[in-house]
PDB file of C-alpha atoms and ligand atoms in Angstrom:
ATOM      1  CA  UNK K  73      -4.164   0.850  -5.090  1.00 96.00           C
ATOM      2  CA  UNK K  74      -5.945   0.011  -8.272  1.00 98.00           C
ATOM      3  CA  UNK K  75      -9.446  -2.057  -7.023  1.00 98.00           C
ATOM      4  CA  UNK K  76     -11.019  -2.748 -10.444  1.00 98.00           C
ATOM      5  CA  UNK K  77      -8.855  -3.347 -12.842  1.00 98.00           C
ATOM      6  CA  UNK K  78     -11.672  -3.190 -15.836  1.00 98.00           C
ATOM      7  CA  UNK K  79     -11.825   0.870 -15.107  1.00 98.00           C
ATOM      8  CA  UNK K  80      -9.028   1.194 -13.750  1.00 98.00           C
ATOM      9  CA  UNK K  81     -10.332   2.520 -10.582  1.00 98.00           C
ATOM     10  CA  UNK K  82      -8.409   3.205  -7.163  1.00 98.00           C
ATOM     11  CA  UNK K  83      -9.397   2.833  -3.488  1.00 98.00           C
ATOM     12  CA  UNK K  84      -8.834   6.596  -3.408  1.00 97.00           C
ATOM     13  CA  UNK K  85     -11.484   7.407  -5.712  1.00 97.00           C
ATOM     14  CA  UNK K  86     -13.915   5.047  -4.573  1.00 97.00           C
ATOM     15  CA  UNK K  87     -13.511   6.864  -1.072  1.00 96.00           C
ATOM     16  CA  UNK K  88     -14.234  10.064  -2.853  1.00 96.00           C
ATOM     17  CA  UNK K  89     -17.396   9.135  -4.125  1.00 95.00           C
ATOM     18  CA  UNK K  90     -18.393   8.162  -1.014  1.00 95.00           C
ATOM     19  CA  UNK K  91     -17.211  11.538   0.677  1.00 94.00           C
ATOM     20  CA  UNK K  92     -19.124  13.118  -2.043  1.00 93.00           C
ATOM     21  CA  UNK K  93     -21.735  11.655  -1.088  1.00 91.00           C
ATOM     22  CA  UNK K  94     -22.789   8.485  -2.357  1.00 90.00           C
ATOM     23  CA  UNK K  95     -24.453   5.381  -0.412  1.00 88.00           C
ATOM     24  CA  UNK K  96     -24.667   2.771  -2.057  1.00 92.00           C
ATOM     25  CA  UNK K  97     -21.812   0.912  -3.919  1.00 95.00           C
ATOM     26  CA  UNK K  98     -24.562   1.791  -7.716  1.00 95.00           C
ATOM     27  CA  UNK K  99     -24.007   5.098  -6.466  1.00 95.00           C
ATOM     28  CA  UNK K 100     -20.381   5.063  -6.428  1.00 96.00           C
ATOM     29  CA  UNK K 101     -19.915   2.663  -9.275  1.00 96.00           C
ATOM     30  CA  UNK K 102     -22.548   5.037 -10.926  1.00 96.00           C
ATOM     31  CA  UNK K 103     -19.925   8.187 -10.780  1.00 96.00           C
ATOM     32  CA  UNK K 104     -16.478   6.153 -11.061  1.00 96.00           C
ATOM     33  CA  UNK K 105     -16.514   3.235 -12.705  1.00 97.00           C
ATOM     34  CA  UNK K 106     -15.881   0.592 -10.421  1.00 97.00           C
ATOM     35  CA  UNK K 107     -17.502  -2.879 -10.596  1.00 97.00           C
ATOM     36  CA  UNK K 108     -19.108  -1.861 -13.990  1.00 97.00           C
ATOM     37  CA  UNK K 109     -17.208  -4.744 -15.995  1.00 97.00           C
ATOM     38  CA  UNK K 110     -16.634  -7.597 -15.233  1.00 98.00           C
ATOM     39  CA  UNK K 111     -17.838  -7.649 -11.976  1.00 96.00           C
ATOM     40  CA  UNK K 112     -15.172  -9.095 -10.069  1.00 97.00           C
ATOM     41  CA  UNK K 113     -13.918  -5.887  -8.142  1.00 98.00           C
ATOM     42  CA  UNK K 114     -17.925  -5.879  -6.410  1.00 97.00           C
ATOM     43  CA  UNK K 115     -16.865  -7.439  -3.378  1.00 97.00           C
ATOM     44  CA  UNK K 116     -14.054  -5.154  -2.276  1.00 97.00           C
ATOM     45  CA  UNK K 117     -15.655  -2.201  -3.765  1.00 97.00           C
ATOM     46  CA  UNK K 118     -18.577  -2.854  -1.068  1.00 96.00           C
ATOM     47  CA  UNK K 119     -15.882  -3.147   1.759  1.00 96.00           C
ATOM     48  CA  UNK K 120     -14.380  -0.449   0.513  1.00 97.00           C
ATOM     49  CA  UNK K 121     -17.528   1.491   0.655  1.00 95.00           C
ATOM     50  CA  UNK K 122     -18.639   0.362   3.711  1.00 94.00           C
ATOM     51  CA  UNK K 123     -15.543   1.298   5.417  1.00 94.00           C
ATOM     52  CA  UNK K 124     -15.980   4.984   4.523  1.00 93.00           C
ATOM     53  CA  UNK K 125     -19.305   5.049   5.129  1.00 92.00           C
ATOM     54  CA  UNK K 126     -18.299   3.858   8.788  1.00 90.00           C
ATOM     55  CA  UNK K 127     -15.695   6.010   8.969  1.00 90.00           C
ATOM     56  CA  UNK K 128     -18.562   8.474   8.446  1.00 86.00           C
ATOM     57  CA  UNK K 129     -20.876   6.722  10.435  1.00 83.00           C
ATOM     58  CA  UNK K 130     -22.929   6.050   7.608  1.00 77.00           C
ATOM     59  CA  UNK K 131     -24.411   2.672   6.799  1.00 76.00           C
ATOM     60  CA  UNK K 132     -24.941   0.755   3.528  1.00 73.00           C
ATOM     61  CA  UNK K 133     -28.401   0.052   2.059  1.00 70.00           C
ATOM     62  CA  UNK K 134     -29.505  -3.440   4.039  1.00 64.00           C
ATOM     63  CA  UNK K 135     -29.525  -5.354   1.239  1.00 63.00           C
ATOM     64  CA  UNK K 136     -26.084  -4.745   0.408  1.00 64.00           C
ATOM     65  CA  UNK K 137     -25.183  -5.229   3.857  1.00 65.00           C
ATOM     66  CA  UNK K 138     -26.672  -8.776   3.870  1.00 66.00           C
ATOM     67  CA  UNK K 139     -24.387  -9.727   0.514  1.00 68.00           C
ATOM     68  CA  UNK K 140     -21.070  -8.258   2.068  1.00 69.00           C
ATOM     69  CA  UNK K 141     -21.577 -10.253   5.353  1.00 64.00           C
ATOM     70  CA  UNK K 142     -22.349 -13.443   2.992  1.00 63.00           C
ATOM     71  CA  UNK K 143     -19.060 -12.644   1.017  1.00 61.00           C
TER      72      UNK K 143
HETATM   73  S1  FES O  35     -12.299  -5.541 -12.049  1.00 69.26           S
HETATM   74 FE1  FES O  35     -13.876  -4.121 -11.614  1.00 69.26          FE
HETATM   75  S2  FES O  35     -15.438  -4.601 -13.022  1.00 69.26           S
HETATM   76 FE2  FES O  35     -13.821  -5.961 -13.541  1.00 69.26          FE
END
């Protein structure tokens, strides 16, 4: 599924960054792509990222936690 639509970036790939080892969604938008226009994919980039990084039992930076429970 295409997530940002401005880099045309998938979920998939986002995931990948994250099991190549990025934290942070800068990180991953860093080596993709994603959330690096318009902005708009941020939100569900961070879930996205978060979800791996659980998956890995992994956690986000806390400031980045504190804006995807506020989203
Ligand atoms: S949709 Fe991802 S930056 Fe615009």
């Amino acid at each position: 599924m295409i997530v940002c639509h401005c880099r045309g970036v998938s979920d998939r790939e986002i995931r990948s960054c994250v099991r190549s080892g990025g934290c942070s969604v800068s990180e991953v938008s860093a080596a993709c792509g994603a959330a690096t226009g318009c902005g708009g994919c941020r939100p569900l980039v961070t879930k996205i990222v978060q979800s791996e990084l659980d998956a890995q039992n992994r956690r986000l930076p806390t400031l980045q936690a504190v804006l995807l429970v506020g989203s």
